[in-house]
XYZ file of C-alpha atoms in Angstrom:
231
model
C 58.687 -11.931 -35.702
C 57.361 -13.259 -39.017
C 60.442 -15.486 -39.147
C 59.402 -17.116 -35.881
C 55.973 -17.869 -37.317
C 57.491 -19.346 -40.489
C 59.880 -21.591 -38.582
C 57.220 -22.865 -36.193
C 53.980 -23.005 -38.202
C 54.221 -26.706 -38.992
C 55.334 -27.487 -35.455
C 52.220 -25.830 -34.059
C 50.091 -28.180 -36.133
C 51.909 -31.089 -34.519
C 51.244 -29.663 -31.084
C 47.510 -29.795 -31.681
C 47.590 -33.575 -31.933
C 49.193 -34.273 -28.627
C 46.622 -38.011 -27.845
C 46.243 -54.193 -29.874
C 49.017 -56.175 -29.938
C 49.730 -59.365 -28.042
C 47.441 -62.088 -26.808
C 44.112 -60.851 -25.457
C 42.406 -62.982 -22.796
C 39.173 -62.559 -20.887
C 38.816 -59.025 -19.481
C 39.986 -58.669 -15.906
C 39.563 -55.570 -13.749
C 42.723 -53.506 -13.567
C 41.477 -51.604 -10.526
C 38.899 -53.636 -8.588
C 36.053 -51.465 -7.391
C 36.683 -48.682 -9.921
C 34.647 -47.945 -13.010
C 36.459 -48.235 -16.349
C 36.610 -44.454 -16.795
C 38.166 -44.139 -13.338
C 40.759 -46.746 -14.289
C 41.778 -44.749 -17.359
C 41.858 -41.490 -15.424
C 44.055 -43.114 -12.778
C 46.541 -44.248 -15.435
C 46.794 -40.726 -16.863
C 47.284 -39.302 -13.372
C 50.053 -41.832 -12.721
C 51.939 -40.767 -15.865
C 51.462 -37.093 -15.033
C 53.006 -37.830 -11.648
C 56.169 -39.321 -13.136
C 59.262 -37.152 -12.937
C 60.035 -37.701 -16.630
C 58.885 -39.628 -19.669
C 59.537 -39.818 -23.401
C 56.663 -39.619 -25.870
C 57.377 -41.012 -29.320
C 55.335 -41.985 -32.329
C 53.084 -40.474 -34.944
C 50.056 -38.203 -35.050
C 48.050 -36.924 -38.004
C 46.431 -33.477 -37.857
C 44.373 -32.162 -40.791
C 45.990 -34.786 -42.997
C 49.550 -33.823 -42.022
C 51.569 -36.582 -40.304
C 53.980 -35.585 -37.552
C 56.582 -37.902 -36.049
C 57.623 -36.893 -32.537
C 60.279 -38.036 -30.108
C 60.348 -35.774 -27.067
C 61.656 -36.372 -23.564
C 59.746 -34.272 -21.034
C 60.456 -33.447 -17.397
C 58.014 -32.414 -14.692
C 59.619 -28.957 -14.638
C 58.754 -28.292 -18.290
C 62.178 -28.987 -19.756
C 62.298 -31.165 -22.835
C 64.427 -32.157 -25.789
C 63.888 -34.095 -28.987
C 62.759 -33.904 -32.600
C 59.661 -33.412 -34.707
C 59.551 -34.767 -38.265
C 57.054 -33.600 -40.879
C 56.683 -34.164 -44.633
C 58.535 -30.861 -45.108
C 61.503 -31.782 -42.908
C 62.343 -31.911 -39.219
C 62.922 -29.650 -36.250
C 65.234 -30.170 -33.300
C 63.734 -28.798 -30.093
C 65.349 -27.895 -26.772
C 63.248 -26.223 -24.101
C 64.452 -24.962 -20.735
C 62.357 -23.199 -18.130
C 63.151 -19.848 -19.714
C 63.896 -20.438 -23.403
C 62.988 -22.491 -26.472
C 65.743 -23.367 -28.985
C 64.939 -24.537 -32.526
C 67.067 -25.837 -35.379
C 65.788 -27.278 -38.673
C 67.100 -29.334 -41.540
C 67.551 -27.850 -45.033
C 64.212 -29.116 -46.384
C 62.226 -27.576 -43.539
C 64.170 -24.309 -43.724
C 63.507 -23.949 -47.467
C 59.751 -24.197 -46.975
C 59.914 -21.534 -44.243
C 61.730 -19.045 -46.506
C 59.312 -19.169 -49.443
C 58.173 -15.694 -50.437
C 60.961 -13.843 -48.634
C 63.353 -11.538 -50.518
C 66.377 -13.508 -51.753
C 68.908 -11.946 -49.382
C 66.637 -12.359 -46.350
C 65.706 -15.920 -47.367
C 69.354 -16.931 -47.612
C 70.127 -15.508 -44.178
C 67.120 -17.239 -42.621
C 68.100 -20.507 -44.310
C 71.703 -20.290 -43.130
C 70.749 -19.425 -39.556
C 67.971 -22.029 -39.313
C 70.165 -24.913 -40.462
C 73.488 -24.123 -38.777
C 72.493 -22.320 -35.580
C 69.787 -22.433 -32.912
C 67.022 -19.835 -32.843
C 66.303 -18.786 -29.278
C 63.054 -17.284 -28.055
C 61.663 -16.853 -24.565
C 59.443 -19.788 -23.657
C 56.720 -17.291 -22.712
C 56.710 -15.703 -26.196
C 53.115 -15.879 -27.578
C 54.491 -16.848 -31.011
C 55.803 -20.079 -29.495
C 52.854 -20.903 -27.270
C 51.724 -23.866 -29.357
C 55.221 -25.287 -29.684
C 55.961 -24.824 -25.996
C 52.809 -26.829 -25.228
C 54.533 -29.884 -26.695
C 56.638 -29.870 -23.557
C 53.666 -29.232 -21.278
C 52.960 -32.644 -19.785
C 49.644 -31.546 -18.298
C 48.395 -30.085 -21.560
C 49.585 -33.176 -23.412
C 47.677 -35.594 -21.177
C 44.640 -33.658 -19.951
C 42.618 -34.484 -23.082
C 42.665 -38.170 -22.108
C 40.581 -37.586 -18.965
C 36.853 -38.208 -18.809
C 36.552 -40.288 -21.977
C 33.089 -41.626 -22.786
C 32.234 -45.269 -23.420
C 35.315 -46.532 -21.605
C 35.672 -50.311 -21.598
C 38.435 -52.661 -20.452
C 39.070 -55.103 -23.295
C 41.607 -57.495 -21.782
C 45.277 -58.185 -21.269
C 47.974 -57.246 -23.766
C 51.643 -56.188 -23.821
C 53.608 -53.063 -24.703
C 57.236 -53.801 -25.537
C 57.030 -56.951 -23.416
C 55.446 -55.160 -20.475
C 52.093 -56.577 -19.233
C 49.260 -54.149 -19.872
C 45.484 -53.828 -20.039
C 43.776 -52.423 -23.146
C 41.060 -49.849 -22.448
C 38.940 -48.516 -25.328
C 37.172 -45.153 -25.405
C 36.050 -42.745 -28.133
C 37.826 -44.701 -30.851
C 41.093 -44.772 -28.890
C 42.894 -47.752 -27.395
C 44.758 -46.949 -24.178
C 47.366 -49.437 -22.966
C 47.865 -49.260 -19.198
C 50.621 -50.986 -17.213
C 49.180 -53.974 -15.349
C 52.196 -54.468 -13.061
C 53.572 -51.847 -10.700
C 52.404 -48.270 -11.095
C 49.475 -48.132 -13.567
C 51.213 -45.829 -16.015
C 49.679 -45.070 -19.375
C 52.064 -46.799 -21.813
C 50.528 -46.346 -25.242
C 47.659 -44.606 -27.056
C 46.441 -45.506 -30.538
C 43.618 -44.305 -32.731
C 42.905 -45.431 -36.281
C 41.590 -43.274 -39.095
C 42.504 -40.056 -40.924
C 43.351 -38.244 -37.673
C 45.285 -41.189 -36.298
C 47.468 -41.398 -33.199
C 50.147 -43.930 -32.310
C 52.083 -42.685 -29.282
C 54.189 -44.664 -26.821
C 55.355 -43.459 -23.405
C 58.729 -44.800 -22.299
C 61.674 -43.699 -20.158
C 59.322 -43.139 -17.240
C 61.190 -41.618 -14.286
C 64.481 -41.800 -16.208
C 66.803 -38.748 -16.203
C 66.316 -36.309 -19.086
C 69.485 -34.662 -20.333
C 68.786 -31.227 -21.784
C 71.876 -29.935 -23.611
C 71.523 -26.176 -23.998
C 73.201 -24.938 -27.223
C 76.455 -23.015 -26.885
C 76.021 -19.238 -27.038
C 78.147 -19.006 -30.170
C 75.639 -21.259 -31.971
C 72.570 -19.251 -30.925
C 70.792 -16.372 -32.646
C 67.748 -14.403 -31.605
C 64.905 -13.022 -33.713
C 63.327 -9.682 -32.931
């Protein structure tokens, strides 16, 4: 089980983080009759209600930057990558299992301190095959939360000092910028009021974009011959 902890320790740090461009004009209410905090909450609820979305961008937790690109479905399935200063992880999660594969740099950092023969086996498995663990395994709880859309978005509810700042754009899509607690939330101003982007400056910065809303997510489960399990 210690191998599981070594292969996922940096990924768990990334999980803890998951949370103005264009021409800004005079502020205009996005949802007439609603307070600003209600407007933000409604945008988060809209994204939670989407069948799928992709979250991509960068977070910094305790000084460690993590680049993520994960497509998430409402059923908890997801696929994508996480990149850290020590390397990257490929992630595939189904309803029952989590599959992980790392690059050589990441695998080397996870084998430090192991006996030479064990380290070589861990390195070879981690870089050429997919480690499979049950999604319910406590050792993977933090990593599995990356694919938990509710857990990912719940922290954006009930923000204090919420204020609509004006019109902007996200990848050419009209949006309204809402500030709260040092964050800038970009909410779609046309169609469903989906949350499109979240940014936060500073040492614990966030720059996450939500795309592929309601687009199919293809989760390719690794072939059995390429899978190994850790006791």
